[in-house]
Amino acid sequence: MTYKTRLLIDTILRDSPFAWWEWDVTANRVTFNDLKVTMLGYRVEDFAEKGFEVFTGLLHPDDHKKTMDAMRAVLSGARAIYQVDYRIKDSAGQYRWYMDRGAVLSREGSTVTRLRGLVVDLGDERRHGTDVEALVHLLQRYAEGHDNAIGICSSCKRIRLSKDEWTTVTEELEGILTDALSHGLCPSCIRTLYPDMAEKILARMR
Ligand SMILES: [Zn+2]
């Protein structure tokens, strides 16, 4: 692993903190690491020895149902993985985006007794409308050497995720990636900047 790659991975990890939780379903007790609550500005003792409601009560009203549905699907055995993105209220009253992924840890017969999950701060990237999962995948491919460069549009500054997908990233991430970026133009900017030639240019690029 090169120094640059390690720096990139360190930065991604530092900027993408994750917290974990474990739910004893039978007793309805949630245990978690400190980060799970400190990242939202709360004190650990306010959440200790409580049921899951202490967390779901902080969900954004628009995200409450889908989060409960995702959990019910795992408890009923319909799905193996609990997987949801939601907004949750921090101690200052602001909603922040998180990605929550969990799996069954133990069951008795067909009844799920324990679940464990990871919570990842989606941070500014999600607020900017970024497809975070696709971006992480892209960065992993670059860090592992499968891709030599990451394409960026010089005009709109979106990053190329795949052949037809482009996404916005924060200036901070753009700065971190500077050396990895290969500049070009995305199809929509080509159409805007060169309307007369756009279709011919795009046809040649395909
Ligand atoms: Zn563009």
mmCIF file with all atom_site columns, C-alpha atoms and ligand atoms in Angstrom, residues 153-158 166 184-190, ligand 1:
data_model
loop_
_atom_site.group_PDB
_atom_site.id
_atom_site.type_symbol
_atom_site.label_atom_id
_atom_site.label_alt_id
_atom_site.label_comp_id
_atom_site.label_asym_id
_atom_site.label_entity_id
_atom_site.label_seq_id
_atom_site.pdbx_PDB_ins_code
_atom_site.Cartn_x
_atom_site.Cartn_y
_atom_site.Cartn_z
_atom_site.occupancy
_atom_site.B_iso_or_equiv
_atom_site.pdbx_formal_charge
_atom_site.auth_seq_id
_atom_site.auth_comp_id
_atom_site.auth_asym_id
_atom_site.auth_atom_id
_atom_site.pdbx_PDB_model_num
ATOM   1  C  CA . CYS A 1 153 ? -16.266 17.165 -14.869 1.00 0.00 ? 153 CYS A CA 1
ATOM   2  C  CA . SER A 1 154 ? -14.259 20.401 -15.089 1.00 0.00 ? 154 SER A CA 1
ATOM   3  C  CA . SER A 1 155 ? -17.437 22.395 -15.548 1.00 0.00 ? 155 SER A CA 1
ATOM   4  C  CA . CYS A 1 156 ? -19.962 21.130 -12.946 1.00 0.00 ? 156 CYS A CA 1
ATOM   5  C  CA . LYS A 1 157 ? -17.388 19.384 -10.701 1.00 0.00 ? 157 LYS A CA 1
ATOM   6  C  CA . ARG A 1 158 ? -19.395 16.184 -10.523 1.00 0.00 ? 158 ARG A CA 1
ATOM   7  C  CA . TRP A 1 166 ? -22.245 11.475 -12.203 1.00 0.00 ? 166 TRP A CA 1
ATOM   8  C  CA . GLY A 1 184 ? -13.040 16.033 -18.559 1.00 0.00 ? 184 GLY A CA 1
ATOM   9  C  CA . LEU A 1 185 ? -16.616 17.057 -19.276 1.00 0.00 ? 185 LEU A CA 1
ATOM   10 C  CA . CYS A 1 186 ? -19.802 15.233 -18.374 1.00 0.00 ? 186 CYS A CA 1
ATOM   11 C  CA . PRO A 1 187 ? -22.438 14.654 -21.110 1.00 0.00 ? 187 PRO A CA 1
ATOM   12 C  CA . SER A 1 188 ? -24.844 17.291 -19.773 1.00 0.00 ? 188 SER A CA 1
ATOM   13 C  CA . CYS A 1 189 ? -22.094 19.948 -19.686 1.00 0.00 ? 189 CYS A CA 1
ATOM   14 C  CA . ILE A 1 190 ? -21.002 18.995 -23.228 1.00 0.00 ? 190 ILE A CA 1
HETATM 15 ZN ZN . ZN  B 2 .   ? -20.528 18.573 -15.929 1.00 0.00 ? 1   ZN  B ZN 1
#
